XYZ file of C-alpha atoms in Angstrom:
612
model
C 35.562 81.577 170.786
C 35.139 85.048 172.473
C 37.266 86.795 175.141
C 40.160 84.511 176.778
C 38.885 83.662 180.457
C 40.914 82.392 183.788
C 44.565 82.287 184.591
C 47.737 81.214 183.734
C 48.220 81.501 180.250
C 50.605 79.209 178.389
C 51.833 77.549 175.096
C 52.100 73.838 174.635
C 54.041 72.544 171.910
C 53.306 69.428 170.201
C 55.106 69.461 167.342
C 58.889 70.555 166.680
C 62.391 70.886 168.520
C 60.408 71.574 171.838
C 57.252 68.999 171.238
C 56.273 67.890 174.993
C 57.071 71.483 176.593
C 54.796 73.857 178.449
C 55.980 77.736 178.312
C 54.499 79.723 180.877
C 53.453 83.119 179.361
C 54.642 85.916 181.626
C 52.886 89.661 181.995
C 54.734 91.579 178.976
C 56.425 91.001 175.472
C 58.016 87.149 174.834
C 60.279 86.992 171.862
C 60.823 84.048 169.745
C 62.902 83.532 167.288
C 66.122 81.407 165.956
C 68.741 84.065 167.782
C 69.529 83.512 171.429
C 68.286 86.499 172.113
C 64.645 86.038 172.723
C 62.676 84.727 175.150
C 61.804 81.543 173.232
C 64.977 79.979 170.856
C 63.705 77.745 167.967
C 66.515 76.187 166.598
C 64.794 75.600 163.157
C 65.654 77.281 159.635
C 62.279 77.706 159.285
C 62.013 80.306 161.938
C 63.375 83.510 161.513
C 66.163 85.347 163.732
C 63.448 87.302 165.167
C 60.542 85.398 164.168
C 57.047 86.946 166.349
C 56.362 88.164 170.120
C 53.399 87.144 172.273
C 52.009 90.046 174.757
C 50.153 88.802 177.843
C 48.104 91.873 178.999
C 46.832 90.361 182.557
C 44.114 87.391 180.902
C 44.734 88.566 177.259
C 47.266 87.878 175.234
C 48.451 89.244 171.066
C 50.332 87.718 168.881
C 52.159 90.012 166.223
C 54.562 88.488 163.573
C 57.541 90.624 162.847
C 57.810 90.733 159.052
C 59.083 86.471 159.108
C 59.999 84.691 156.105
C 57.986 82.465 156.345
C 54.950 83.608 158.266
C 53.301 83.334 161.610
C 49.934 81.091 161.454
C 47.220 80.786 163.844
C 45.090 78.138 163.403
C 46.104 77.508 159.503
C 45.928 81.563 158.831
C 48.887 83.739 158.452
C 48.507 86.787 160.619
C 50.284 90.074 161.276
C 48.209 91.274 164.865
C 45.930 88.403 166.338
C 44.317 88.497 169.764
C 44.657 84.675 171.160
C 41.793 82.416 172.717
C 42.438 79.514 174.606
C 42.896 76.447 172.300
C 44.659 78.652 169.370
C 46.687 76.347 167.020
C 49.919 78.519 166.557
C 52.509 77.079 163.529
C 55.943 79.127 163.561
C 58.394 77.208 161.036
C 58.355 73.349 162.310
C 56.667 74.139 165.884
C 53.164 73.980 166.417
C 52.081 75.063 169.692
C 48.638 75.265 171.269
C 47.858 78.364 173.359
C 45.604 77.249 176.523
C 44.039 79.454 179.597
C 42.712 78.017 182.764
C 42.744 74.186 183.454
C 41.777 73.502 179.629
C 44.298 70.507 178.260
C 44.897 69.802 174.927
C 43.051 67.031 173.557
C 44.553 63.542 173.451
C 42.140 62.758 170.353
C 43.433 66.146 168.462
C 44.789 65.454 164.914
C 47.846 67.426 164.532
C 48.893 65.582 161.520
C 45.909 66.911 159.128
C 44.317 69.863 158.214
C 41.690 70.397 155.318
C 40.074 73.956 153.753
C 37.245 74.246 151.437
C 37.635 77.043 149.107
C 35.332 79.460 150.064
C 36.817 79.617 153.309
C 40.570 79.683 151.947
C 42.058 82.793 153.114
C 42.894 84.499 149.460
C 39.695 83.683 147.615
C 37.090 84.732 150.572
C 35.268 87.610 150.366
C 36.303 91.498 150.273
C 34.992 91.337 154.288
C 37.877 89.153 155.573
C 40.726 90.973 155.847
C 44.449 89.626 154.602
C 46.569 90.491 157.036
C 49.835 92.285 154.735
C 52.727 89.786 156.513
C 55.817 88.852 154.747
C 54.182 85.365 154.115
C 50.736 86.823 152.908
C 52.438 89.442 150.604
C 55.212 87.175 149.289
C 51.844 84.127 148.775
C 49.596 86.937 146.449
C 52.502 87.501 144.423
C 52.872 84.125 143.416
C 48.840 83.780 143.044
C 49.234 86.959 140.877
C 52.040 84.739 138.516
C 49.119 81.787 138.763
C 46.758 84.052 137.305
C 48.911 85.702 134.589
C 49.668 82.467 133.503
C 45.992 81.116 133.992
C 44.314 84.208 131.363
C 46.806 83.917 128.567
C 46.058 80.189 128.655
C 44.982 80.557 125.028
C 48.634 81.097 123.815
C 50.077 77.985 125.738
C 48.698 75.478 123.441
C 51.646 73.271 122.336
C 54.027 73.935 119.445
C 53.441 69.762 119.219
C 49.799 70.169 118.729
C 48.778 68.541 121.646
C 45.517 69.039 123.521
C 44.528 71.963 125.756
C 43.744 70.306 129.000
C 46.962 68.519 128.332
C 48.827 71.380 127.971
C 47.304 72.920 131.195
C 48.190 70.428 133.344
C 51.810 70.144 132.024
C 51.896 74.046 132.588
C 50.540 74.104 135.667
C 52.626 71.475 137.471
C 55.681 72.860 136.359
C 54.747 76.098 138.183
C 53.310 74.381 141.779
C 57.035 73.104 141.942
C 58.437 76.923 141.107
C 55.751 78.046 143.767
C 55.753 75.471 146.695
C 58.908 73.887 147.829
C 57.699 70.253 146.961
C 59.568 67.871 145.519
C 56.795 66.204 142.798
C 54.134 68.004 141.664
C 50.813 66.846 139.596
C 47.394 67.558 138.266
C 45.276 64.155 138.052
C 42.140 63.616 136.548
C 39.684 60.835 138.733
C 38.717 57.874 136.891
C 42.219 57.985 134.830
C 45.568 56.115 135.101
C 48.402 58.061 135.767
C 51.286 58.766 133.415
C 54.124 58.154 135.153
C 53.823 58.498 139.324
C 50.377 58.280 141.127
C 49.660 59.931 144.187
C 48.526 58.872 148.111
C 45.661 56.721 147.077
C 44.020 57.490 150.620
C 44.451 61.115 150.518
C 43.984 61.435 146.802
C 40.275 59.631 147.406
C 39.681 61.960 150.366
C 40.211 65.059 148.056
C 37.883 62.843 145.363
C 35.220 62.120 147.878
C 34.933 65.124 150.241
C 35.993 67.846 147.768
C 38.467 69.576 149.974
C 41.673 70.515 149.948
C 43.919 68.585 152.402
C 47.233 68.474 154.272
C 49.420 65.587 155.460
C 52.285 65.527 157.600
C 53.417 63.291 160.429
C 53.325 64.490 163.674
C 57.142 64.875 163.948
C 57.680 66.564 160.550
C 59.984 63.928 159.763
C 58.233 61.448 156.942
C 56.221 62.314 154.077
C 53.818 65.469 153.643
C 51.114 65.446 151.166
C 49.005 68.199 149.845
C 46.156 68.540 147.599
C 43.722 70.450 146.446
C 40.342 69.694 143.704
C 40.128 71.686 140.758
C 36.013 72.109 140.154
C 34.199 72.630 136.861
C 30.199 73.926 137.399
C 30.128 72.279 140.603
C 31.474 68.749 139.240
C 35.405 67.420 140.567
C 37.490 68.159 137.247
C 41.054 67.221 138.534
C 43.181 67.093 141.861
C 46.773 69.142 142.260
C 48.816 67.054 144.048
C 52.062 67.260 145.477
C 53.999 65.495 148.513
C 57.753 66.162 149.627
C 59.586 63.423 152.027
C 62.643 66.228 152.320
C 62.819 67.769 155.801
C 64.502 70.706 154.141
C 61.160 70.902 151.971
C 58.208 70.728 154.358
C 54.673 71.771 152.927
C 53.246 73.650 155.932
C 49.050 75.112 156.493
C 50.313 77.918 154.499
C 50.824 75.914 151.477
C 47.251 74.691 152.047
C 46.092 77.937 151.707
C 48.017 78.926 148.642
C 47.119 75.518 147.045
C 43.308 75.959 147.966
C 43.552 79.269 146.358
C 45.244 78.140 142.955
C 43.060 75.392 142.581
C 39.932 78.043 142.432
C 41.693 79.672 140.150
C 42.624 77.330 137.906
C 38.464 76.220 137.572
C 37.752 78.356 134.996
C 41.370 77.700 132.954
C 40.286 73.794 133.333
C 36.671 74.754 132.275
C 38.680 77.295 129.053
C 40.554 74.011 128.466
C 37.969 71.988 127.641
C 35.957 74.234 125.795
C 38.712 74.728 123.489
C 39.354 71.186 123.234
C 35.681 71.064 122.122
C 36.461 73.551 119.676
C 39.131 71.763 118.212
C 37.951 68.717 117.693
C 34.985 70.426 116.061
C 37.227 72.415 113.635
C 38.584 68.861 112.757
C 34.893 67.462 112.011
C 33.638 70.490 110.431
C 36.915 70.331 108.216
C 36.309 66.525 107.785
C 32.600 67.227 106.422
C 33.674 69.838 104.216
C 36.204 67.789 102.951
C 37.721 71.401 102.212
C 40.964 71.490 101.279
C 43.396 75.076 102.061
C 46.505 76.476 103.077
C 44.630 79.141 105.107
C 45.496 78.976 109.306
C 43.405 80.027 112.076
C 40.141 78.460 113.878
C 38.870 81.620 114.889
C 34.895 82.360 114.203
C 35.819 84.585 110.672
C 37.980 81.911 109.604
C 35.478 79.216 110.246
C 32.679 80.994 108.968
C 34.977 81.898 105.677
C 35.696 77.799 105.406
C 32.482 77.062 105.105
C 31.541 80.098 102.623
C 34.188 78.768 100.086
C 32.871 74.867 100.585
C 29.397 75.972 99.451
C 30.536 78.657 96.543
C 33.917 76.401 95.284
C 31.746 73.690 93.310
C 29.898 76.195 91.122
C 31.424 78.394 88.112
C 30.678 81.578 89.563
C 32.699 84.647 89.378
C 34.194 85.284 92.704
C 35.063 88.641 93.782
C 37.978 88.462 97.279
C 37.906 91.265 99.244
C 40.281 92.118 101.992
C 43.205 94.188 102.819
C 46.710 93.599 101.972
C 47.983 90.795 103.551
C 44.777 88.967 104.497
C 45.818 85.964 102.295
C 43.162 86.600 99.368
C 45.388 84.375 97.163
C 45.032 81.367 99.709
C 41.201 82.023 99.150
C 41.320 81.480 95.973
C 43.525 78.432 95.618
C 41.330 77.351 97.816
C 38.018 77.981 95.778
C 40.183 76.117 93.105
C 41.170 72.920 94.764
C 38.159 72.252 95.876
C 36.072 72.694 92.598
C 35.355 71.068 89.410
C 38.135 72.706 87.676
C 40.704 71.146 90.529
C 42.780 68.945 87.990
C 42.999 72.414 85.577
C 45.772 75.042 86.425
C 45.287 77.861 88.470
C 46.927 81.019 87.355
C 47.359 84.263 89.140
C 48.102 87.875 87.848
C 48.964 90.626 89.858
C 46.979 93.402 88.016
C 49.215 96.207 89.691
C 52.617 94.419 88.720
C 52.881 95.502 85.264
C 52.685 98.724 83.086
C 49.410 98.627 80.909
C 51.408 97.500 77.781
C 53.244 94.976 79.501
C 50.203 93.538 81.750
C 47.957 93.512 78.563
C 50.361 91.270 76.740
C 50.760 88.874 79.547
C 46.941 88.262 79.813
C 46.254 88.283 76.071
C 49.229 86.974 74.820
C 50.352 88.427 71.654
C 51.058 87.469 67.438
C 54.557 87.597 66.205
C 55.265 90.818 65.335
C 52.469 92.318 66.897
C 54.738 95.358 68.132
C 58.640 95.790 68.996
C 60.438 92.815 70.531
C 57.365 90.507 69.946
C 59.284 87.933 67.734
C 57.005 84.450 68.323
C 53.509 84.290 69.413
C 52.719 84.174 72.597
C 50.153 82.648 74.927
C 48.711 84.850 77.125
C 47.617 83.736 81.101
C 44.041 83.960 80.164
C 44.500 80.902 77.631
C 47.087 79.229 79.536
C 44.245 79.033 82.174
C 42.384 76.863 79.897
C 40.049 73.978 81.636
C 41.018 75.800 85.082
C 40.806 79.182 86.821
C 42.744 82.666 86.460
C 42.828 84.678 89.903
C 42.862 88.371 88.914
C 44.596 90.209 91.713
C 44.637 93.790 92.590
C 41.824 93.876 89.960
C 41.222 97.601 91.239
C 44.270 98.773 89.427
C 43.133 97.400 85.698
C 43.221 100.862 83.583
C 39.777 101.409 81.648
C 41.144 100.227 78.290
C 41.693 96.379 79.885
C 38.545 96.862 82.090
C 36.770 96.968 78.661
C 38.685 94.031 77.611
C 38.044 91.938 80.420
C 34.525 92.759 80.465
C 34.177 90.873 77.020
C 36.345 87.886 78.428
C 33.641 87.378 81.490
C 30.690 88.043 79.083
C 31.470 86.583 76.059
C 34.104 83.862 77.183
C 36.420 84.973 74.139
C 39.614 87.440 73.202
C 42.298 87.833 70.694
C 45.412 87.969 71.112
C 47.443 91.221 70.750
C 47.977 92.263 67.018
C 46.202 89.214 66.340
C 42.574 88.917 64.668
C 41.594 85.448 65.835
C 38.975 84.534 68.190
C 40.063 82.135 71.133
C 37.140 80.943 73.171
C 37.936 80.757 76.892
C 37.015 77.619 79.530
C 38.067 78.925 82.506
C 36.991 80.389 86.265
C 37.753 84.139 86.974
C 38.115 85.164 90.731
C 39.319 88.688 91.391
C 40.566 90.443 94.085
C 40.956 93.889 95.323
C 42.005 95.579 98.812
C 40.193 98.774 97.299
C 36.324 99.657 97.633
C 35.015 98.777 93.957
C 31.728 100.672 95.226
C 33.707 104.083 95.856
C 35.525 103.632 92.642
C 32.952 103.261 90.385
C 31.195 106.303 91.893
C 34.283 108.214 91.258
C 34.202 106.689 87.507
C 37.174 104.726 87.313
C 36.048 101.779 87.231
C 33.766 100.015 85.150
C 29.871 99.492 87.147
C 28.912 96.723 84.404
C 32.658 95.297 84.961
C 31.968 95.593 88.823
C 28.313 93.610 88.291
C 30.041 91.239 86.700
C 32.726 90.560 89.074
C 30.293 91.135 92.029
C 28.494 87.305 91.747
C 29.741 85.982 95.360
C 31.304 88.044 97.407
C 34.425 86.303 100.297
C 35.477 89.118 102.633
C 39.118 87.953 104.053
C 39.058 89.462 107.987
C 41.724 91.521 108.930
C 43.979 90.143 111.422
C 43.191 92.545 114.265
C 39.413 91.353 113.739
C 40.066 87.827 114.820
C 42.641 87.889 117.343
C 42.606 84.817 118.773
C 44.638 83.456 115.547
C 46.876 85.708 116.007
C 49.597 83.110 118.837
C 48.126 80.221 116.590
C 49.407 81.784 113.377
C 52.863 83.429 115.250
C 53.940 79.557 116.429
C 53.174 78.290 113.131
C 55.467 80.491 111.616
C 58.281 80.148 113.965
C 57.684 76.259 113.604
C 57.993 76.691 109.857
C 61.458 79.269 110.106
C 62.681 77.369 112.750
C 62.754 73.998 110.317
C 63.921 76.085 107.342
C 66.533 77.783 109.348
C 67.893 74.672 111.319
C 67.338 76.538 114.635
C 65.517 74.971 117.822
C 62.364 77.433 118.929
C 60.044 75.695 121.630
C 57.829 78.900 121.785
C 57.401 82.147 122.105
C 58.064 84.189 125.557
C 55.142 85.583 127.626
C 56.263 89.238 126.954
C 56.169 88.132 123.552
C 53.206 87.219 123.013
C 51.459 89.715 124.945
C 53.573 92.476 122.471
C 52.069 90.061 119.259
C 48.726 90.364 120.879
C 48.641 94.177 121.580
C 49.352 95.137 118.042
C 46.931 96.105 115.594
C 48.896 94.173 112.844
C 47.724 96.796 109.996
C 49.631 94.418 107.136
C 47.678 91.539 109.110
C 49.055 87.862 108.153
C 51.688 88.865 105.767
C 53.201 91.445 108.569
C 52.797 88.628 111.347
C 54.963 85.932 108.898
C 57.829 88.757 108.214
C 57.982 89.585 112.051
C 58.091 86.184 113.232
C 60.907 85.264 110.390
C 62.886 87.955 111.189
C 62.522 87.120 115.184
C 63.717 83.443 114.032
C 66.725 84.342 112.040
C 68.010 87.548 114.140
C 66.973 85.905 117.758
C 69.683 83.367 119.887
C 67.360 82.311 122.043
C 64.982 78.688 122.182
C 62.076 81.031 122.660
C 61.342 84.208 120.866
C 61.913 86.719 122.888
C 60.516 90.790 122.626
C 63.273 91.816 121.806
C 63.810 89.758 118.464
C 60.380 91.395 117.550
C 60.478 94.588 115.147
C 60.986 97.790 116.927
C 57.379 99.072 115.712
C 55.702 96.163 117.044
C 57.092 96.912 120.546
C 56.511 101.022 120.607
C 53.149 100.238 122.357
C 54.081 98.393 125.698
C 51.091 96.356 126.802
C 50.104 96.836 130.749
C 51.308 92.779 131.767
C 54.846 93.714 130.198
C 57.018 95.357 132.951
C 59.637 97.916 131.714
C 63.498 96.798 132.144
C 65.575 99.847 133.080
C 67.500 99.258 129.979
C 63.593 100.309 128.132
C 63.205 102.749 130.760
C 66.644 104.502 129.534
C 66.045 103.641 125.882
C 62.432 105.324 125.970
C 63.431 108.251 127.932
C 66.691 109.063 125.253
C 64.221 108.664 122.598
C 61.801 111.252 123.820
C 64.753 113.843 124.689
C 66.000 112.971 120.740
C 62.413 113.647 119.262
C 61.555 117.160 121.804
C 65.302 118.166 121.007
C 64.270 118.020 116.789
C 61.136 120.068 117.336
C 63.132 122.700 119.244
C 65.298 122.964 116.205
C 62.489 123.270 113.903
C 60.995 125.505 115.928
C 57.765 122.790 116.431
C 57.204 122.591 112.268
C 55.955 118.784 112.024
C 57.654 118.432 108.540
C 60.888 120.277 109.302
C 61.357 117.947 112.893
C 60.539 114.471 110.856
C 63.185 115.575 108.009
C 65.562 116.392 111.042
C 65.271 112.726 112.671
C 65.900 111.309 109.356
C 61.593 109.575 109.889
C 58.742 109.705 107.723
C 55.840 112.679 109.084
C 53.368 109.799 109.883
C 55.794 107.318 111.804
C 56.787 110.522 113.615
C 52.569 111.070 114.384
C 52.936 107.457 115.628
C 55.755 107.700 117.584
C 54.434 111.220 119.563
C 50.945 109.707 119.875
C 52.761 106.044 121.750
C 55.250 108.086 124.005
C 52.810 111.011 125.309
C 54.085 113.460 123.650
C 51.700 115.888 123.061
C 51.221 117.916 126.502
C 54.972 118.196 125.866
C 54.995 120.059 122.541
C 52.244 121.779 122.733
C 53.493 123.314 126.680
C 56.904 123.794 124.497
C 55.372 125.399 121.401
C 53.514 128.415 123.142
């Protein structure tokens, strides 16, 4: 509005203990503030004991909040330093006053009672060129937007333990935290166009949201009734949902700074809505891809991989092709497998697995062969072997990497010729069964190096079902961890709603090198040992928690813990006089955990500085 002009500056109030009054500014500083003290006493909670000071500079006149509570707000804008111009809308707690120069009045036909902000002009999601001024108000307002967004980004892990759907879920999450956030006294997210569960909101001021796409503030010009506040939540330009919320409670007003926190939440919350429904998408996709492939497994996760692997066994399971599984340990090979089985021809037949590394030669050539009575010490009755016992069905060869060359040979007749004989015996039993094997080793590499058989390998090698590592689809990773405490939680008779944010962001920063079967024993163990109704970090496995992950603030209890650890591990080196070996066998660890445990707690500029 440019530089104030005329004479006799002075502050109107037309809202609060002092509505009606005219304050004549004088030259100089004027206090205000709840103690008796300054210039201007507000007798209002709301206002702190030394609240802001105006200073009238002949025509001009500043405004500077001194570090309020709750803020100092000029014209809906919280503000540390602002130079005033004649009509200035000035909120401190309850008050509002008007700041007028020269014969201007304020206008009979003002609206006092309603404010509304469109989000690219809300104060905390403009651009890098307006300025935030740092008051208490502003500071204490981006720390809760920074809890919005934490909450907001690791949307993917607050899908509910009860299955329900993601937008759901986001909307359940995200009222609870307005009403942690703003001092309302009902909070809600709405979608237009459908009936509310429960409580509905302002039908005039929800449809004003609807229709103008703003955000908008109620409140009676006394501050004594009801005070509404909304905001729209947009998706690609279209109205998604409305947050809501409305307080009656005098002790809980909803002031402009509200509107601006509100505005800003809603923004953010446009792309969660917009994550929300995509995975919802996603979901019910899974479900109709799952319904058309009328595939049938144990196997968890609706990540990309495990999609993509779904499908692979659908179009492979029907046939009576060798299979060969590869994967790492703990990837859940054997699930693959049962899978390939329940879904084929052979579903009604038995499935039979045999750990190939389980047994000594002797021992694991008996138990797929079977043996004749009498065909060496101890064997007194025939036996069946697995191989036969798998009639009409399939035998899942595990660890198949392991077979010694003697039962390579063996096995290698069994795929080719469909036949074997017993141990000692001279019979031949013809064979009607599937073989699947798999390995966590690389079958190429070992039959370069010559122990393993390349016309055994070619016959194994038909299809080939790669089982992804856990740390190469992460996004199962919270899916799989809530299953499991679901599943502990029943077996254990314990109560777990879910896992704690620190929680999960430890479960998502490790690199879960025993994948699935690592995830399971962590989350058991956090279920049995934990006291909690959520899992909490510390009920997590001490190795899982080494590498803190940059959203996890460290409790000074850590801080000690970590600090006495480091001391323990640069004390063992001095003593071995920096010999690797000779400091692990000190600290009672294993040489590689010790590698591991330097490498997480920076201590290498330390030993090597030491060791010179």
């Amino acid at each position: 509005m440019g530089r104030v002009q005329g004479v006799n500056p002075r502050l109107v109030a037309v809202r609060g203990p002092i509505k009606g009054s005219t304050i004549a500014l004088p030259e100089g500083a004027y206090a205000v503030g709840r103690q008796g003290v300054n210039s201007l006493q507000l007798e209002d909670h709301g206002v702190s004991r030394q609240h802001c000071v105006f200073t009238r500079v002949g025509d001009d006149c500043e405004l500077k909040d001194l570090d309020s509570r709750n803020g100092t707000f000029v014209n809906g804008a919280p503000i540390t330093l602002q130079k005033l111009n004649s009509g200035d809308e000035i909120r401190i707690g309850g008050s509002l006053l008007v700041y007028l120069t020269g014969s201007q009045q304020v206008s009979s036909g003002a609206d006092t009672k309603t404010r509304q902000l469109r989000a690219e002009d809300s104060l905390y999601m403009a651009s890098s060129e307006k300025d935030i001024s740092p008051s208490y108000r502003a500071v204490h307002d981006l720390r809760l937007l920074l809890r919005v967004s934490t909450m907001l980004h690791s949307f993917r892990g607050l899908h509910d333990m009860q299955g329900l759907p993601a937008a759901e879920v986001l909307r359940s999450h995200l009222s609870s935290l307005l009403l942690e956030l703003i001092p309302a006294e009902r909070a809600g997210v709405f979608i237009p166009g459908q009936e509310p569960d429960g409580w509905a909101p302002d039908a005039e001021v929800f449809q004003r949201i609807c229709r103008e796409q703003v955000a908008v503030w109620v409140e009676d010009a006394d501050g004594a009734g009801l005070a509404q506040l909304g905001a729209p939540v947009m998706m690609r330009g279209e109205l998604a949902a409305v947050i809501y919320l409305e307080s009656a409670d005098p002790t809980r007003r909803l002031d402009e700074g509200h509107l601006q926190l509100v505005t800003a939440v809603a923004e953010m919350a446009s792309g969660a809505w917009e994550n929300a429904t995509i995975l919802g998408w996603l979901q019910q996709e899974n479900e109709r891809l799952q319904t058309e492939l009328k595939l049938e497994h144990d196997m968890l996760g609706a990540s990309a991989k495990m999609r993509d692997l779904q499908r692979q066994i659908a179009k492979v399971a029907p046939s009576n092709s060798n299979v060969l599984i590869l994967g790492e340990s703990g990837t859940g090979k054997e699930l693959i497998a049962r899978a390939i089985h329940r879904n084929s021809l052979r579903a009604s037949g038995p499935f039979v697995a045999i750990n190939c590394a389980a047994l000594a030669d002797n021992l694991l050539e008996s138990e797929l062969f079977g043996h004749e009575k009498g065909a060496f010490t101890g064997a007194v009755a025939q036996k069946k072997g697995k191989l036969e016992m798998a009639e009409g069905g399939t035998v899942l060869l595990d660890e198949i990497g392991e077979l010694s060359p003697i039962l390579q040979a063996k096995l290698l007749r069994v795929l080719q010729e469909r036949e074997m004989e017993r141990v000692g015996g001279t019979k031949t039993i013809k064979l009607n069964l599937r073989i699947l094997a798999a390995t966590n080793r690389d079958l190429d590499e070992a039959v370069k190096q010559g122990v393993f058989r390349q016309d055994l390998y070619y016959r194994l090698n038909v299809v080939v079902l790669k089982a992804p590592a856990l740390r190469d689809r992460p996004e199962d990773i919270l899916p799989l961890a809530e299953h499991f405490a679901k599943k502990f939680a029943r077996e254990c008779g314990r109560k777990i709603t879910g896992l704690a944010p620190a929680a999960r962001a430890y479960l998502r920063g490790y690199s879960w090198p025993g994948n699935v079967r690592e995830l399971e024993n962590a989350i058991e163990r956090a279920v049995v040992l934990g006291s909690a109704d959520t899992i909490l970090p510390e009920d997590l496995p001490e190795h899982i928690r080494e590498s803190r992950p940059a959203e996890v603030s460290t409790t000074l209890y850590e801080e000690a813990l970590e600090d006495a650890k480091r001391k323990v591990v640069l004390k063992a080196f001095e003593q071995a006089n920096y010999e690797h070996e000779i400091a692990a066998k000190i600290l009672g660890l294993h040489p590689n955990y010790l590698h591991k445990l330097i490498r997480t707690m920076d201590l290498k500029p330390a030993l090597k500085k030491a060791g010179k």
